[in-house]
Short mmCIF file of C-alpha atoms in Angstrom, two decimals:
data_model
loop_
_atom_site.label_atom_id
_atom_site.label_comp_id
_atom_site.label_asym_id
_atom_site.label_seq_id
_atom_site.Cartn_x
_atom_site.Cartn_y
_atom_site.Cartn_z
CA MET Z 1 34.06 -39.45 25.03
CA GLU Z 2 31.32 -41.40 23.28
CA LEU Z 3 29.36 -41.59 26.54
CA ALA Z 4 29.55 -37.82 26.96
CA MET Z 5 28.37 -37.26 23.38
CA ALA Z 6 25.45 -39.63 23.94
CA ILE Z 7 24.45 -37.81 27.14
CA LEU Z 8 24.69 -34.43 25.35
CA ALA Z 9 22.56 -35.68 22.44
CA LYS Z 10 19.96 -37.01 24.86
CA GLU Z 11 19.79 -33.66 26.67
CA ASN Z 12 19.41 -31.81 23.38
CA TRP Z 13 16.65 -34.19 22.35
CA LYS Z 14 14.79 -33.60 25.64
CA ARG Z 15 15.23 -29.86 25.27
CA ASN Z 16 13.81 -29.90 21.74
CA ILE Z 17 10.87 -32.02 22.85
CA HIS Z 18 10.18 -29.55 25.65
CA VAL Z 19 10.28 -26.57 23.25
CA ILE Z 20 7.93 -28.30 20.81
CA SER Z 21 5.51 -29.20 23.59
CA GLN Z 22 5.46 -25.61 24.81
CA LYS Z 23 4.71 -24.37 21.29
CA LEU Z 24 1.90 -26.89 20.94
CA LYS Z 25 0.40 -25.71 24.22
CA ARG Z 26 0.49 -22.07 23.06
CA PHE Z 27 -0.82 -22.83 19.58
CA PRO Z 28 -4.58 -22.92 20.41
CA GLY Z 29 -4.35 -19.57 22.19
CA LEU Z 30 -2.38 -17.94 19.36
CA LEU Z 31 -4.78 -19.37 16.79
CA TRP Z 32 -7.79 -17.99 18.66
CA GLN Z 33 -6.12 -14.58 19.00
CA THR Z 34 -5.47 -14.48 15.26
CA ILE Z 35 -9.04 -15.49 14.43
CA TRP Z 36 -10.42 -12.88 16.81
CA LYS Z 37 -8.10 -10.11 15.54
CA VAL Z 38 -8.93 -10.72 11.86
CA GLY Z 39 -12.67 -10.57 12.56
CA ARG Z 40 -12.37 -7.58 14.88
CA ASP Z 41 -10.35 -5.54 12.37
CA ASP Z 42 -13.07 -5.94 9.74
CA PRO Z 43 -16.30 -7.79 10.71
CA ARG Z 44 -17.25 -7.97 7.03
CA ARG Z 45 -14.67 -10.74 6.63
CA VAL Z 46 -16.85 -13.01 8.76
CA ILE Z 47 -19.88 -12.18 6.59
CA HIS Z 48 -17.94 -12.89 3.40
CA ALA Z 49 -16.74 -16.25 4.72
CA LEU Z 50 -20.33 -17.23 5.56
CA LYS Z 51 -21.50 -16.13 2.10
CA VAL Z 52 -18.86 -18.28 0.41
CA GLY Z 53 -19.80 -21.27 2.53
CA LEU Z 54 -23.49 -20.83 1.74
CA SER Z 55 -22.78 -20.45 -2.00
CA LEU Z 56 -20.72 -23.64 -2.08
CA THR Z 57 -23.50 -25.47 -0.27
CA LEU Z 58 -26.09 -24.31 -2.80
CA VAL Z 59 -24.09 -25.36 -5.87
CA SER Z 60 -23.20 -28.65 -4.18
CA LEU Z 61 -26.91 -29.52 -4.30
CA LEU Z 62 -26.43 -30.13 -8.03
CA TYR Z 63 -24.39 -33.15 -6.96
CA LEU Z 64 -26.26 -34.13 -3.81
CA LEU Z 65 -29.84 -34.07 -5.11
CA GLU Z 66 -30.57 -36.95 -7.45
CA PRO Z 67 -32.99 -35.11 -9.81
CA LEU Z 68 -30.52 -32.28 -10.38
CA PHE Z 69 -27.60 -34.67 -10.84
CA GLU Z 70 -29.49 -36.67 -13.46
CA GLY Z 71 -30.16 -33.50 -15.45
CA ILE Z 72 -26.62 -32.08 -15.30
CA GLY Z 73 -24.36 -35.02 -14.50
CA GLN Z 74 -20.65 -34.83 -13.81
CA ASN Z 75 -20.47 -31.26 -15.18
CA ALA Z 76 -21.97 -30.00 -11.92
CA ILE Z 77 -18.42 -29.71 -10.59
CA TRP Z 78 -17.93 -26.69 -12.88
CA ALA Z 79 -20.47 -24.75 -10.82
CA VAL Z 80 -18.45 -25.43 -7.67
CA MET Z 81 -15.24 -24.33 -9.41
CA THR Z 82 -16.95 -21.16 -10.63
CA VAL Z 83 -18.04 -20.18 -7.11
CA VAL Z 84 -14.54 -20.78 -5.71
CA VAL Z 85 -12.91 -18.67 -8.44
CA VAL Z 86 -15.47 -15.89 -8.96
CA LEU Z 87 -16.90 -14.98 -5.53
CA GLU Z 88 -14.72 -12.16 -4.23
CA PHE Z 89 -14.83 -9.90 -1.16
CA THR Z 90 -16.52 -6.92 -2.83
CA ALA Z 91 -19.41 -6.74 -5.23
CA GLY Z 92 -17.34 -4.97 -7.87
CA ALA Z 93 -14.63 -7.63 -7.87
CA THR Z 94 -17.24 -10.41 -8.12
CA LEU Z 95 -19.04 -8.67 -10.97
CA CYS Z 96 -15.75 -8.11 -12.80
CA LYS Z 97 -14.69 -11.76 -12.58
CA GLY Z 98 -18.17 -13.20 -13.00
CA LEU Z 99 -19.07 -11.22 -16.10
CA ASN Z 100 -15.62 -11.81 -17.55
CA ARG Z 101 -15.96 -15.54 -16.99
CA GLY Z 102 -19.48 -15.71 -18.40
CA LEU Z 103 -18.70 -13.54 -21.41
CA GLY Z 104 -15.45 -15.37 -22.17
CA THR Z 105 -17.15 -18.77 -21.94
CA LEU Z 106 -20.09 -17.68 -24.12
CA VAL Z 107 -17.92 -16.17 -26.87
CA ALA Z 108 -15.53 -19.13 -26.84
CA GLY Z 109 -18.39 -21.64 -27.04
CA SER Z 110 -20.07 -19.78 -29.89
CA LEU Z 111 -16.84 -19.47 -31.87
CA ALA Z 112 -15.95 -23.13 -31.26
CA PHE Z 113 -19.44 -24.18 -32.42
CA LEU Z 114 -19.04 -22.13 -35.63
CA ILE Z 115 -15.61 -23.62 -36.38
CA GLU Z 116 -16.92 -27.14 -35.71
CA ASN Z 117 -19.79 -26.69 -38.17
CA ILE Z 118 -17.44 -25.41 -40.86
CA SER Z 119 -14.73 -28.05 -40.39
CA GLU Z 120 -16.97 -31.10 -40.10
CA LYS Z 121 -18.21 -30.62 -43.68
CA SER Z 122 -14.67 -31.14 -44.99
CA GLY Z 123 -12.55 -34.24 -45.10
CA HIS Z 124 -10.73 -35.78 -42.16
CA VAL Z 125 -7.35 -34.29 -43.10
CA PHE Z 126 -8.71 -30.83 -43.80
CA HIS Z 127 -10.61 -31.01 -40.50
CA ALA Z 128 -7.34 -31.39 -38.56
CA VAL Z 129 -5.58 -28.67 -40.57
CA PHE Z 130 -8.48 -26.28 -40.11
CA ILE Z 131 -8.60 -26.84 -36.33
CA GLY Z 132 -4.83 -26.37 -35.99
CA THR Z 133 -4.94 -23.16 -38.02
CA ALA Z 134 -7.88 -21.81 -36.03
CA VAL Z 135 -6.17 -22.58 -32.72
CA PHE Z 136 -2.98 -20.82 -33.88
CA VAL Z 137 -4.66 -17.71 -35.27
CA ILE Z 138 -7.19 -17.18 -32.48
CA GLY Z 139 -4.67 -18.04 -29.75
CA THR Z 140 -2.15 -15.55 -31.16
CA ALA Z 141 -4.73 -12.79 -31.65
CA ALA Z 142 -6.32 -13.23 -28.20
CA THR Z 143 -2.95 -13.29 -26.44
CA TYR Z 144 -1.81 -10.14 -28.27
CA MET Z 145 -5.04 -8.39 -27.29
CA ARG Z 146 -4.23 -8.98 -23.63
CA PHE Z 147 -1.45 -6.40 -23.99
CA PHE Z 148 -3.92 -3.65 -24.90
CA PRO Z 149 -4.13 -1.35 -21.84
CA TYR Z 150 -7.93 -1.18 -21.82
CA VAL Z 151 -8.34 -4.93 -22.34
CA LYS Z 152 -5.67 -5.79 -19.76
CA ARG Z 153 -7.28 -3.51 -17.20
CA ASN Z 154 -10.90 -4.63 -17.69
CA TYR Z 155 -11.09 -7.94 -19.57
CA ASP Z 156 -7.82 -9.79 -18.99
CA TYR Z 157 -9.49 -12.55 -17.00
CA GLY Z 158 -12.23 -12.88 -19.64
CA VAL Z 159 -9.70 -13.28 -22.44
CA LEU Z 160 -7.88 -15.93 -20.41
CA ILE Z 161 -11.13 -17.88 -19.89
CA PHE Z 162 -11.92 -17.48 -23.60
CA LEU Z 163 -8.58 -19.02 -24.56
CA LEU Z 164 -9.01 -21.92 -22.15
CA THR Z 165 -12.60 -22.73 -23.15
CA PHE Z 166 -12.04 -22.32 -26.88
CA ASN Z 167 -9.05 -24.65 -26.97
CA LEU Z 168 -10.72 -27.27 -24.78
CA ILE Z 169 -13.81 -27.42 -26.98
CA THR Z 170 -12.13 -27.07 -30.37
CA VAL Z 171 -9.32 -29.57 -29.83
CA SER Z 172 -11.58 -32.10 -28.05
CA SER Z 173 -14.11 -31.98 -30.88
CA TYR Z 174 -11.64 -33.75 -33.21
CA ARG Z 175 -11.66 -36.96 -31.12
CA VAL Z 176 -14.92 -36.75 -29.13
CA SER Z 177 -18.17 -36.91 -31.05
CA ASN Z 178 -20.52 -35.39 -28.43
CA VAL Z 179 -18.19 -32.60 -27.33
CA MET Z 180 -20.73 -29.88 -28.15
CA LYS Z 181 -23.26 -31.47 -25.82
CA ILE Z 182 -20.67 -31.57 -23.04
CA ALA Z 183 -19.76 -27.94 -23.76
CA ASN Z 184 -23.41 -26.87 -23.50
CA GLU Z 185 -23.82 -28.65 -20.16
CA ARG Z 186 -20.65 -27.06 -18.82
CA LEU Z 187 -21.83 -23.68 -20.02
CA TYR Z 188 -25.09 -24.11 -18.09
CA THR Z 189 -23.32 -25.07 -14.89
CA ILE Z 190 -20.90 -22.17 -15.18
CA PHE Z 191 -23.83 -19.78 -15.59
CA ILE Z 192 -25.47 -21.35 -12.54
CA GLY Z 193 -22.31 -20.77 -10.52
CA CYS Z 194 -22.04 -17.17 -11.73
CA GLY Z 195 -25.71 -16.59 -10.91
CA VAL Z 196 -25.26 -17.83 -7.34
CA CYS Z 197 -22.21 -15.57 -6.93
CA LEU Z 198 -24.06 -12.50 -8.21
CA LEU Z 199 -27.03 -13.27 -5.98
CA MET Z 200 -24.85 -13.50 -2.91
CA THR Z 201 -22.69 -10.48 -3.63
CA LEU Z 202 -25.45 -8.08 -4.72
CA PHE Z 203 -28.40 -8.92 -2.47
CA ILE Z 204 -27.04 -10.47 0.73
CA PHE Z 205 -25.05 -7.97 2.82
CA PRO Z 206 -23.29 -6.45 -0.23
CA ILE Z 207 -19.81 -4.97 0.18
CA TRP Z 208 -19.20 -2.19 -2.33
CA SER Z 209 -15.76 -1.32 -3.70
CA GLY Z 210 -16.85 2.27 -4.26
CA GLU Z 211 -17.72 2.72 -0.60
CA ASP Z 212 -14.36 1.23 0.41
CA LEU Z 213 -12.52 3.66 -1.86
CA HIS Z 214 -14.60 6.56 -0.58
CA ASN Z 215 -13.96 5.68 3.07
CA SER Z 216 -10.26 4.98 2.54
CA THR Z 217 -9.81 8.46 1.03
CA VAL Z 218 -11.41 9.99 4.12
CA ALA Z 219 -9.20 7.89 6.39
CA LYS Z 220 -6.05 8.96 4.52
CA LEU Z 221 -6.84 12.64 4.99
CA GLU Z 222 -7.51 12.11 8.69
CA GLY Z 223 -4.32 10.08 9.06
CA LEU Z 224 -2.18 12.80 7.51
CA ALA Z 225 -3.74 15.39 9.81
CA LYS Z 226 -2.91 13.29 12.87
CA SER Z 227 0.64 12.64 11.66
CA ILE Z 228 1.43 16.34 11.16
CA ARG Z 229 0.06 17.29 14.53
CA ALA Z 230 1.90 14.43 16.26
CA CYS Z 231 5.18 15.36 14.53
CA VAL Z 232 5.06 18.96 15.76
CA ASP Z 233 3.93 17.98 19.26
CA GLU Z 234 6.79 15.51 19.60
CA TYR Z 235 9.37 17.90 18.13
CA PHE Z 236 8.54 20.61 20.68
CA SER Z 237 7.86 18.24 23.56
CA ASP Z 238 9.49 19.19 26.85
CA VAL Z 239 10.23 15.54 27.61
CA GLU Z 240 13.44 14.24 26.07
CA LYS Z 241 12.72 10.96 24.28
CA GLU Z 242 15.40 8.39 23.56
CA MET Z 243 15.77 7.93 19.82
CA THR Z 244 15.71 4.32 18.70
CA ARG Z 245 16.36 3.04 15.22
CA GLU Z 246 13.44 0.65 15.28
CA LYS Z 247 10.17 2.51 15.73
CA SER Z 248 7.16 0.81 17.21
CA SER Z 249 4.58 -0.46 14.77
CA GLU Z 250 1.93 1.37 16.82
CA ASP Z 251 3.58 4.76 16.32
CA PRO Z 252 0.69 7.11 15.37
CA ILE Z 253 2.97 9.15 13.11
CA ASP Z 254 4.00 6.11 11.06
CA LYS Z 255 0.48 4.73 11.03
CA GLY Z 256 -0.91 7.99 9.65
CA TYR Z 257 1.24 8.40 6.56
CA LYS Z 258 2.18 4.80 5.75
CA ALA Z 259 -1.44 4.04 4.86
CA VAL Z 260 -1.21 6.85 2.29
CA LEU Z 261 2.13 5.84 0.79
CA ASP Z 262 1.07 2.19 0.35
CA SER Z 263 -2.32 2.94 -1.21
CA LYS Z 264 -1.54 3.22 -4.94
CA SER Z 265 -2.34 -0.34 -6.02
CA GLN Z 266 -5.29 -0.56 -3.64
CA ASP Z 267 -6.82 2.67 -4.97
CA GLU Z 268 -6.47 1.57 -8.59
CA THR Z 269 -7.97 -1.85 -7.87
CA LEU Z 270 -10.92 -0.43 -5.93
CA ALA Z 271 -11.57 2.16 -8.64
CA LEU Z 272 -11.57 -0.54 -11.32
CA HIS Z 273 -13.98 -2.74 -9.39
CA ALA Z 274 -16.19 0.22 -8.48
CA SER Z 275 -16.63 0.99 -12.18
CA TRP Z 276 -18.35 -2.41 -12.58
CA GLU Z 277 -20.84 -1.86 -9.78
CA PRO Z 278 -24.44 -0.87 -10.57
CA ARG Z 279 -26.23 2.09 -9.08
CA HIS Z 280 -27.13 0.97 -5.59
CA SER Z 281 -27.85 4.32 -3.96
CA ARG Z 282 -28.37 7.94 -4.81
CA ASN Z 283 -24.68 8.73 -4.37
CA CYS Z 284 -22.98 5.65 -5.81
CA ARG Z 285 -22.04 6.80 -9.31
CA TYR Z 286 -18.92 8.76 -8.60
CA PRO Z 287 -15.92 9.57 -10.82
CA TRP Z 288 -13.75 6.87 -9.31
CA GLU Z 289 -10.75 7.89 -11.40
CA GLN Z 290 -10.82 11.24 -9.63
CA TYR Z 291 -10.37 9.39 -6.35
CA VAL Z 292 -7.23 7.81 -7.82
CA LYS Z 293 -5.91 11.27 -8.80
CA LEU Z 294 -6.64 12.56 -5.31
CA GLY Z 295 -4.78 9.57 -3.88
CA ALA Z 296 -1.71 10.45 -5.99
CA VAL Z 297 -1.77 14.03 -4.68
CA LEU Z 298 -2.08 12.75 -1.12
CA ARG Z 299 0.96 10.53 -1.63
CA HIS Z 300 3.02 13.54 -2.73
CA PHE Z 301 1.77 15.35 0.34
CA GLY Z 302 2.69 12.31 2.43
CA TYR Z 303 6.31 12.45 1.24
CA THR Z 304 6.64 15.82 2.97
CA VAL Z 305 5.20 14.36 6.17
CA VAL Z 306 7.76 11.53 5.96
CA ALA Z 307 10.58 14.08 5.68
CA LEU Z 308 9.06 16.04 8.56
CA HIS Z 309 9.06 12.89 10.66
CA GLY Z 310 12.68 12.28 9.68
CA CYS Z 311 13.67 15.54 11.35
CA LEU Z 312 12.77 13.93 14.67
CA GLN Z 313 15.34 11.18 14.09
CA THR Z 314 18.39 13.10 12.84
CA GLU Z 315 21.77 12.65 14.53
CA ILE Z 316 22.21 16.39 15.06
CA GLN Z 317 19.32 18.08 16.87
CA THR Z 318 18.66 21.72 17.61
CA PRO Z 319 18.76 22.33 21.39
CA ARG Z 320 15.35 22.54 22.97
CA SER Z 321 16.13 25.99 24.30
CA TYR Z 322 16.42 27.18 20.68
CA ARG Z 323 13.25 25.39 19.60
CA ALA Z 324 11.24 27.13 22.32
CA PHE Z 325 11.55 30.41 20.39
CA PHE Z 326 9.49 28.96 17.53
CA LYS Z 327 7.15 26.54 19.31
CA ASP Z 328 4.04 28.73 19.25
CA PRO Z 329 4.03 29.71 15.53
CA CYS Z 330 4.98 26.19 14.39
CA SER Z 331 2.25 24.64 16.53
CA ARG Z 332 -0.31 27.06 15.15
CA VAL Z 333 0.73 26.30 11.56
CA ALA Z 334 0.44 22.55 12.20
CA ASP Z 335 -2.96 23.02 13.86
CA GLU Z 336 -4.33 25.01 10.94
CA VAL Z 337 -3.02 22.47 8.37
CA SER Z 338 -4.59 19.66 10.39
CA LYS Z 339 -7.87 21.57 10.58
CA ALA Z 340 -7.88 22.02 6.81
CA LEU Z 341 -7.22 18.31 6.21
CA ILE Z 342 -9.98 17.31 8.66
CA GLU Z 343 -12.37 19.70 6.94
CA LEU Z 344 -11.52 18.13 3.57
CA ALA Z 345 -12.11 14.68 5.05
CA ASN Z 346 -15.49 15.74 6.45
CA SER Z 347 -16.55 17.28 3.14
CA ILE Z 348 -15.85 13.99 1.30
CA LYS Z 349 -17.43 11.91 4.07
CA ASN Z 350 -20.63 13.99 4.01
CA ARG Z 351 -20.58 14.35 0.21
CA ARG Z 352 -20.64 18.12 0.23
CA ARG Z 353 -18.39 20.87 -1.05
CA CYS Z 354 -15.63 22.10 1.22
CA SER Z 355 -15.79 25.47 2.92
CA PRO Z 356 -14.68 28.45 0.77
CA GLY Z 357 -12.61 29.72 3.70
CA ILE Z 358 -10.86 26.45 4.37
CA LEU Z 359 -7.51 28.25 4.37
CA SER Z 360 -8.37 30.63 7.19
CA ASP Z 361 -6.69 33.88 8.07
CA TYR Z 362 -5.30 32.14 11.16
CA LEU Z 363 -3.04 30.06 8.92
CA HIS Z 364 -1.66 33.15 7.18
CA GLU Z 365 -1.15 34.83 10.57
CA ALA Z 366 0.70 31.77 11.88
CA LEU Z 367 2.96 31.72 8.81
CA GLN Z 368 3.66 35.42 9.23
CA ASP Z 369 4.47 34.96 12.91
CA LEU Z 370 6.82 32.09 12.06
CA ASP Z 371 8.56 34.25 9.47
CA ASP Z 372 8.91 37.11 11.97
CA ALA Z 373 10.28 34.72 14.61
CA LEU Z 374 12.90 33.40 12.19
CA LYS Z 375 13.95 36.92 11.22
CA SER Z 376 14.19 37.95 14.88
CA GLN Z 377 16.86 35.31 15.55
CA PRO Z 378 19.39 35.72 12.72
CA ARG Z 379 22.33 34.82 14.98
CA LEU Z 380 21.08 31.23 15.29
CA PHE Z 381 21.34 30.67 11.54
CA LEU Z 382 24.19 32.98 10.50
CA GLY Z 383 26.59 32.55 13.44
CA SER Z 384 27.79 35.32 15.80
CA SER Z 385 31.48 35.29 15.07
CA ASN Z 386 33.19 34.53 11.80
CA ASN Z 387 36.55 34.40 13.60
CA GLN Z 388 35.28 31.69 15.93
CA THR Z 389 34.04 29.66 12.98
CA THR Z 390 37.35 30.09 11.17
CA SER Z 391 39.34 29.08 14.24
CA MET Z 392 37.25 25.98 14.70
CA LEU Z 393 37.75 25.01 11.08
CA ALA Z 394 41.50 25.63 11.46
CA LEU Z 395 41.54 23.37 14.53
CA ALA Z 396 39.82 20.61 12.61
CA ALA Z 397 42.24 21.02 9.68
CA ALA Z 398 45.25 20.91 12.04
CA ARG Z 399 44.00 17.69 13.56
CA ALA Z 400 43.57 16.21 10.09
CA ASN Z 401 47.17 17.16 9.14
CA ALA Z 402 48.50 15.60 12.36
CA ILE Z 403 46.69 12.34 11.62
CA GLN Z 404 48.02 12.35 8.06
CA LYS Z 405 51.65 12.95 9.16
CA HIS Z 406 51.38 10.19 11.72
CA ALA Z 407 50.14 7.85 9.02
CA GLU Z 408 53.00 8.79 6.66
CA ASN Z 409 55.62 8.16 9.36
CA ASN Z 410 54.17 4.76 10.18
CA THR Z 411 54.05 3.96 6.48
CA GLY Z 412 57.79 4.72 6.13
CA VAL Z 413 58.68 2.45 9.01
CA SER Z 414 56.56 -0.34 7.67
CA TRP Z 415 58.20 0.06 4.23
CA LYS Z 416 61.64 -0.56 5.76
CA SER Z 417 60.53 -3.67 7.54
CA ARG Z 418 58.15 -4.89 4.88
CA GLY Z 419 60.14 -8.06 4.22
CA MET Z 420 60.09 -9.13 7.88
CA ASN Z 421 56.55 -8.47 9.07
CA SER Z 422 54.26 -7.82 6.11
CA GLU Z 423 51.17 -9.01 8.01
CA ARG Z 424 51.81 -6.53 10.81
CA SER Z 425 52.26 -3.74 8.26
CA LYS Z 426 48.91 -4.54 6.62
CA SER Z 427 47.07 -4.50 9.93
CA SER Z 428 48.72 -1.18 10.82
CA GLU Z 429 47.69 0.39 7.52
CA ALA Z 430 44.15 -0.90 7.95
CA SER Z 431 43.90 0.64 11.42
CA GLU Z 432 45.27 3.94 10.10
CA GLY Z 433 42.71 3.89 7.30
CA LYS Z 434 39.98 3.40 9.84
CA ALA Z 435 41.31 6.34 11.80
CA LEU Z 436 41.21 8.54 8.73
CA ARG Z 437 37.72 7.39 7.85
CA GLY Z 438 36.43 7.49 11.41
CA PRO Z 439 33.63 9.78 12.54
CA GLN Z 440 35.84 11.85 14.86
CA LEU Z 441 36.98 14.34 12.21
CA SER Z 442 33.55 14.86 10.66
CA ARG Z 443 31.90 15.10 14.08
CA ILE Z 444 34.45 17.70 15.26
CA ALA Z 445 34.04 19.71 12.06
CA ILE Z 446 30.25 19.64 12.30
CA THR Z 447 29.83 20.36 15.98
CA SER Z 448 32.42 23.13 15.88
CA LEU Z 449 30.22 25.24 13.63
CA GLU Z 450 27.91 27.36 15.71
CA PHE Z 451 25.19 27.72 13.11
CA SER Z 452 24.93 23.97 12.58
CA GLU Z 453 22.86 23.64 15.73
CA ALA Z 454 20.05 25.61 14.10
CA LEU Z 455 20.24 23.89 10.73
CA PRO Z 456 18.03 20.90 11.77
CA PHE Z 457 15.29 23.30 12.87
CA ALA Z 458 15.63 25.23 9.61
CA ALA Z 459 14.93 22.00 7.73
CA PHE Z 460 11.96 21.24 10.01
CA ALA Z 461 10.49 24.72 9.53
CA SER Z 462 10.95 24.66 5.76
CA LEU Z 463 9.19 21.27 5.53
CA LEU Z 464 6.35 22.55 7.69
CA VAL Z 465 5.90 25.48 5.30
CA GLU Z 466 6.10 23.02 2.38
CA THR Z 467 3.07 21.19 3.77
CA VAL Z 468 1.14 24.44 3.52
CA ALA Z 469 2.24 24.88 -0.09
CA ARG Z 470 1.25 21.32 -1.03
CA LEU Z 471 -2.05 21.70 0.78
CA ASP Z 472 -3.25 23.88 -2.11
CA ASN Z 473 -2.94 20.92 -4.51
CA VAL Z 474 -4.97 18.72 -2.18
CA ILE Z 475 -7.71 21.34 -1.89
CA GLU Z 476 -7.87 21.73 -5.68
CA GLU Z 477 -8.31 17.97 -6.20
CA VAL Z 478 -11.01 17.74 -3.52
CA GLU Z 479 -12.88 20.68 -5.07
CA GLU Z 480 -12.61 19.03 -8.49
CA LEU Z 481 -13.96 15.80 -7.02
CA GLY Z 482 -16.90 17.66 -5.50
CA ARG Z 483 -17.65 19.41 -8.78
CA ILE Z 484 -17.56 16.25 -10.93
CA ALA Z 485 -19.43 14.12 -8.39
CA CYS Z 486 -22.05 16.87 -7.89
CA PHE Z 487 -21.56 17.12 -4.13
CA GLN Z 488 -24.02 19.26 -2.23
CA GLU Z 489 -23.21 22.93 -2.02
CA PHE Z 490 -21.61 24.13 1.19
CA LYS Z 491 -23.86 25.83 3.72
CA SER Z 492 -22.82 27.83 6.72
CA GLY Z 493 -24.46 25.31 9.06
CA ASP Z 494 -22.50 22.42 7.55
CA GLU Z 495 -19.18 23.53 9.00
CA VAL Z 496 -17.91 21.04 11.51
CA ALA Z 497 -15.85 22.21 14.41
CA VAL Z 498 -12.52 20.45 14.66
CA ASN Z 499 -11.03 19.83 18.06
CA CYS Z 500 -7.35 20.47 18.10
#
């Protein structure tokens, strides 16, 4: 027995070694694929990495070059720390953190210098009491200010740096005599680090938060247009597709609307950082908060697209022979909605007003044709025979009564023999409960109703019409954005043809 266990353990050990060796062989290839994919998705990431490396090299010269090290000393490390903390991907994020760090350090140093001058003129005991009181009052007030919405949104990092710097200088000044000199040297190195960050982010291949927000809004409109068109094309497709519970991550329908639904925090962050950016082009000073409002409207529009996509995955589906009656008007409605969304995306991309006739007469004609098609087939939705429906319901009710009587009879038998085989009785009752709760009764009751076959299409059609209704809100927000941002007026030659 022990020999067999030893042989089994040895085989398991060899198997684990083999698995680990295979993973190690695949690791370089997987690592290279990840590196390549990250850079291919956004080449600006490579540029940002090079900018960070160059910035760290420049501030490291304060340590490496002897003349600079003699002038600054050990405090040069604060410049390196500043670059690591402050230099962000976009110019707006770097400006926000850099100015917050510089302003917080400057105010904290000035206030600490004032408190030091006042307290050093008093006795040793009063000096300690005064420092403790100042730390308590200023720490409490600064922390409470962080809860102010405006301060938390714009200057939270600056207040945090202020608290850190103020306490370091003020408390250290009680024991260290030359603390103010050290504070001044640290302040210089922090400003050097911030200056290097601003130089890199503003003048060397700058990446603007405002442009990212602008382009992401365009992409969201285009994604919603593709999702709606793909939903309708798949719903009326002649090829029967097997429904799976796990959708592919590359599904164009999911990809189109998920980017919209997950964009709230990203939009707010980009809008905040864009508000810190200077004027870098003729069209850079936009009302970024209006982009956030437009993003909220697009998310509400996206909820309808999600529900529309859900109609493709329902358990009960309208037969394709029934759908064929309404394929043409539904496809035309989806095409016109997609055209309108693409036109809105192009108007934002080109910074011009949208076309006055963005909701064309073709959309109203398609809606009217869909309404006429629905009215021409009332039997699909109302049922052709009330007697047939009643008889089907009666059949389902009779089956339910038979199941219930069978359960009662088995319950009586089990009650008589409860003392002998209680475990068998419990298992029988559990199986009967499963029978009562099973899907057979509900499935029979649902499929027996003739009009239930058309109900899934009724939901699909109503959601498609809802997209048209919510499209008005999107158009209003885009027009408001164009008015506030002073987009160029629309000209007849600016209209872009959209391929459907």
